[in-house]
Amino acid sequence: MHISIEWTYKTPKGAGTVLHSNEMPAAQALLLAEDMERTGRVKSLHFNDRQDVIWSIKELKAYLKEVDTEPHNITVYFDGGFDRTTKQSGLGCVIYYEQNGRPYRLRRNASSAELKSNNEAEYAALYLSLVELELLNVHHLPISFVGDSQVVINQLSGEWPALEKDLANWADKIDAKLNELGIQPEYKPVSRKDNSEADRLATQALKGIDITGLSELVKE
């Protein structure tokens, strides 16, 4: 979760002002807030998240303690490919997350013979990632979804309308699953080069190579 700090600063003579921080990870914000309190110049202090929910220090501490044992700080990369000759699709997703202070990477791909276009394959790859998040018991968290499909990213973020019926159905299906899981999505476009891991998984699925793997990453 990313939040900002609102700090009402006071001087020894009673003058004061309200200061606002940039957005930052919740754990970092808590460290800064605790340091601010030690100055003795805090009249009031709270945190604001992206949904405009206000948190106290006590509430934020409890939240961070709870989520540490569950997957959090999640970023999802997704990609889909469609072979016009065989009418087969390949889907790939990579999920990075932290749990119990350790970083993990989950890789998953799948193939499909039921899709009709590359754009549908891209949507299906994102939906595949939601299925994997549900299996990880991820819920009520902000999550970044990263892909190289301008169509999917812009349609799901509301920048472009989904005029094609098949794509609109996928968008509705994804929105429904996000609401069911309580996930607050943030969609981020990247170049194909920067989405190479998910792209490789989708290509492997087209070749009939199934990948399902979870690994703990080494901290640098």
mmCIF file of C-alpha atoms in Angstrom, residues 17-155:
data_model
loop_
_atom_site.group_PDB
_atom_site.id
_atom_site.type_symbol
_atom_site.label_atom_id
_atom_site.label_comp_id
_atom_site.label_asym_id
_atom_site.label_seq_id
_atom_site.Cartn_x
_atom_site.Cartn_y
_atom_site.Cartn_z
ATOM 1 C CA THR A 17 1.386 24.676 9.702
ATOM 2 C CA VAL A 18 0.207 21.571 7.839
ATOM 3 C CA LEU A 19 2.779 19.638 5.768
ATOM 4 C CA HIS A 20 2.045 16.977 3.155
ATOM 5 C CA SER A 21 4.502 14.338 1.939
ATOM 6 C CA ASN A 22 4.804 12.649 -1.417
ATOM 7 C CA GLU A 23 3.285 9.197 -1.768
ATOM 8 C CA MET A 24 5.472 6.349 -0.491
ATOM 9 C CA PRO A 25 5.262 2.716 0.700
ATOM 10 C CA ALA A 26 3.385 2.342 3.987
ATOM 11 C CA ALA A 27 6.356 0.892 5.876
ATOM 12 C CA GLN A 28 8.551 3.843 4.904
ATOM 13 C CA ALA A 29 5.821 6.309 5.868
ATOM 14 C CA LEU A 30 5.504 4.702 9.304
ATOM 15 C CA LEU A 31 9.257 4.999 9.939
ATOM 16 C CA LEU A 32 9.208 8.678 9.004
ATOM 17 C CA ALA A 33 6.109 9.360 11.091
ATOM 18 C CA GLU A 34 7.639 7.763 14.173
ATOM 19 C CA ASP A 35 10.756 9.884 13.699
ATOM 20 C CA MET A 36 8.595 13.007 13.353
ATOM 21 C CA GLU A 37 6.869 12.221 16.637
ATOM 22 C CA ARG A 38 10.227 12.087 18.401
ATOM 23 C CA THR A 39 10.816 15.742 17.518
ATOM 24 C CA GLY A 40 8.007 16.763 19.877
ATOM 25 C CA ARG A 41 6.679 19.089 17.156
ATOM 26 C CA VAL A 42 3.677 17.018 16.106
ATOM 27 C CA LYS A 43 0.271 18.476 16.842
ATOM 28 C CA SER A 44 -1.468 15.804 14.784
ATOM 29 C CA LEU A 45 -0.384 13.244 12.190
ATOM 30 C CA HIS A 46 -2.211 10.800 9.956
ATOM 31 C CA PHE A 47 -1.870 8.981 6.644
ATOM 32 C CA ASN A 48 -3.973 9.082 3.461
ATOM 33 C CA ASP A 49 -4.155 6.145 1.052
ATOM 34 C CA ARG A 50 -5.168 6.169 -2.624
ATOM 35 C CA GLN A 51 -8.813 5.569 -1.751
ATOM 36 C CA ASP A 52 -8.783 8.678 0.496
ATOM 37 C CA VAL A 53 -9.018 6.533 3.626
ATOM 38 C CA ILE A 54 -7.395 8.138 6.684
ATOM 39 C CA TRP A 55 -5.121 6.006 8.883
ATOM 40 C CA SER A 56 -3.696 6.683 12.335
ATOM 41 C CA ILE A 57 -0.229 5.457 13.333
ATOM 42 C CA LYS A 58 -1.819 2.758 15.500
ATOM 43 C CA GLU A 59 -4.022 1.565 12.633
ATOM 44 C CA LEU A 60 -1.115 1.529 10.179
ATOM 45 C CA LYS A 61 1.065 -0.497 12.577
ATOM 46 C CA ALA A 62 -1.705 -3.069 12.982
ATOM 47 C CA TYR A 63 -2.214 -3.250 9.203
ATOM 48 C CA LEU A 64 1.489 -3.771 8.468
ATOM 49 C CA LYS A 65 1.764 -6.455 11.137
ATOM 50 C CA GLU A 66 -1.203 -8.294 9.645
ATOM 51 C CA VAL A 67 -0.162 -8.147 5.983
ATOM 52 C CA ASP A 68 3.464 -9.166 6.644
ATOM 53 C CA THR A 69 2.411 -12.824 6.868
ATOM 54 C CA GLU A 70 0.325 -12.581 3.677
ATOM 55 C CA PRO A 71 1.459 -11.810 0.101
ATOM 56 C CA HIS A 72 1.826 -8.036 -0.342
ATOM 57 C CA ASN A 73 3.773 -5.415 -2.350
ATOM 58 C CA ILE A 74 2.518 -7.221 -5.440
ATOM 59 C CA THR A 75 3.396 -6.458 -9.066
ATOM 60 C CA VAL A 76 1.936 -8.511 -11.906
ATOM 61 C CA TYR A 77 3.369 -8.762 -15.433
ATOM 62 C CA PHE A 78 1.115 -10.299 -18.088
ATOM 63 C CA ASP A 79 1.273 -11.041 -21.804
ATOM 64 C CA GLY A 80 -0.710 -12.955 -24.398
ATOM 65 C CA GLY A 81 0.027 -14.167 -27.896
ATOM 66 C CA PHE A 82 -2.200 -15.442 -30.712
ATOM 67 C CA ASP A 83 -1.110 -17.654 -33.635
ATOM 68 C CA ARG A 84 -3.347 -16.883 -36.617
ATOM 69 C CA THR A 85 -2.299 -20.065 -38.406
ATOM 70 C CA THR A 86 -3.140 -22.532 -35.639
ATOM 71 C CA LYS A 87 -5.776 -20.330 -33.906
ATOM 72 C CA GLN A 88 -4.025 -21.124 -30.625
ATOM 73 C CA SER A 89 -3.286 -18.618 -27.872
ATOM 74 C CA GLY A 90 -0.519 -18.525 -25.287
ATOM 75 C CA LEU A 91 -0.926 -16.743 -21.948
ATOM 76 C CA GLY A 92 1.775 -15.810 -19.467
ATOM 77 C CA CYS A 93 1.943 -14.035 -16.128
ATOM 78 C CA VAL A 94 4.641 -13.314 -13.571
ATOM 79 C CA ILE A 95 3.720 -12.265 -10.039
ATOM 80 C CA TYR A 96 6.288 -10.643 -7.759
ATOM 81 C CA TYR A 97 5.393 -10.316 -4.092
ATOM 82 C CA GLU A 98 6.714 -10.268 -0.546
ATOM 83 C CA GLN A 99 5.706 -12.480 2.363
ATOM 84 C CA ASN A 100 7.209 -12.804 5.834
ATOM 85 C CA GLY A 101 9.955 -10.391 4.837
ATOM 86 C CA ARG A 102 11.014 -12.468 1.814
ATOM 87 C CA PRO A 103 10.586 -11.746 -1.933
ATOM 88 C CA TYR A 104 8.995 -14.333 -4.224
ATOM 89 C CA ARG A 105 8.255 -14.814 -7.917
ATOM 90 C CA LEU A 106 5.408 -16.911 -9.274
ATOM 91 C CA ARG A 107 5.432 -17.838 -12.982
ATOM 92 C CA ARG A 108 2.473 -19.378 -14.785
ATOM 93 C CA ASN A 109 1.403 -19.926 -18.363
ATOM 94 C CA ALA A 110 -1.494 -21.587 -20.180
ATOM 95 C CA SER A 111 -2.731 -22.209 -23.702
ATOM 96 C CA SER A 112 -6.196 -21.774 -25.185
ATOM 97 C CA ALA A 113 -7.983 -22.662 -28.400
ATOM 98 C CA GLU A 114 -11.054 -20.576 -27.611
ATOM 99 C CA LEU A 115 -9.787 -17.049 -28.277
ATOM 100 C CA LYS A 116 -10.066 -15.123 -31.532
ATOM 101 C CA SER A 117 -7.397 -12.411 -31.431
ATOM 102 C CA ASN A 118 -4.198 -11.210 -29.847
ATOM 103 C CA ASN A 119 -6.133 -8.618 -27.825
ATOM 104 C CA GLU A 120 -8.329 -11.356 -26.380
ATOM 105 C CA ALA A 121 -5.196 -13.317 -25.466
ATOM 106 C CA GLU A 122 -3.836 -10.271 -23.642
ATOM 107 C CA TYR A 123 -7.054 -9.950 -21.638
ATOM 108 C CA ALA A 124 -7.057 -13.671 -20.886
ATOM 109 C CA ALA A 125 -3.461 -13.469 -19.639
ATOM 110 C CA LEU A 126 -4.426 -10.746 -17.172
ATOM 111 C CA TYR A 127 -7.395 -12.822 -16.023
ATOM 112 C CA LEU A 128 -5.046 -15.790 -15.552
ATOM 113 C CA SER A 129 -3.024 -13.649 -13.156
ATOM 114 C CA LEU A 130 -6.187 -12.889 -11.149
ATOM 115 C CA VAL A 131 -6.868 -16.607 -10.802
ATOM 116 C CA GLU A 132 -3.333 -17.079 -9.465
ATOM 117 C CA LEU A 133 -3.753 -14.166 -7.047
ATOM 118 C CA GLU A 134 -6.946 -15.743 -5.757
ATOM 119 C CA LEU A 135 -5.081 -19.021 -5.188
ATOM 120 C CA LEU A 136 -2.504 -17.058 -3.182
ATOM 121 C CA ASN A 137 -5.397 -15.718 -1.084
ATOM 122 C CA VAL A 138 -4.650 -12.146 -2.127
ATOM 123 C CA HIS A 139 -7.459 -9.737 -1.366
ATOM 124 C CA HIS A 140 -8.152 -6.102 -0.505
ATOM 125 C CA LEU A 141 -4.770 -4.821 -1.652
ATOM 126 C CA PRO A 142 -3.536 -2.321 -4.252
ATOM 127 C CA ILE A 143 -1.755 -4.169 -7.069
ATOM 128 C CA SER A 144 0.184 -2.979 -10.120
ATOM 129 C CA PHE A 145 -0.652 -4.757 -13.393
ATOM 130 C CA VAL A 146 2.064 -4.258 -16.003
ATOM 131 C CA GLY A 147 1.705 -5.128 -19.683
ATOM 132 C CA ASP A 148 2.717 -4.114 -23.185
ATOM 133 C CA SER A 149 -0.834 -4.164 -24.591
ATOM 134 C CA GLN A 150 -1.964 -0.581 -25.087
ATOM 135 C CA VAL A 151 -5.485 -1.844 -25.774
ATOM 136 C CA VAL A 152 -5.848 -3.717 -22.472
ATOM 137 C CA ILE A 153 -4.074 -1.112 -20.336
ATOM 138 C CA ASN A 154 -6.006 1.834 -21.779
ATOM 139 C CA GLN A 155 -9.387 0.112 -21.868
#
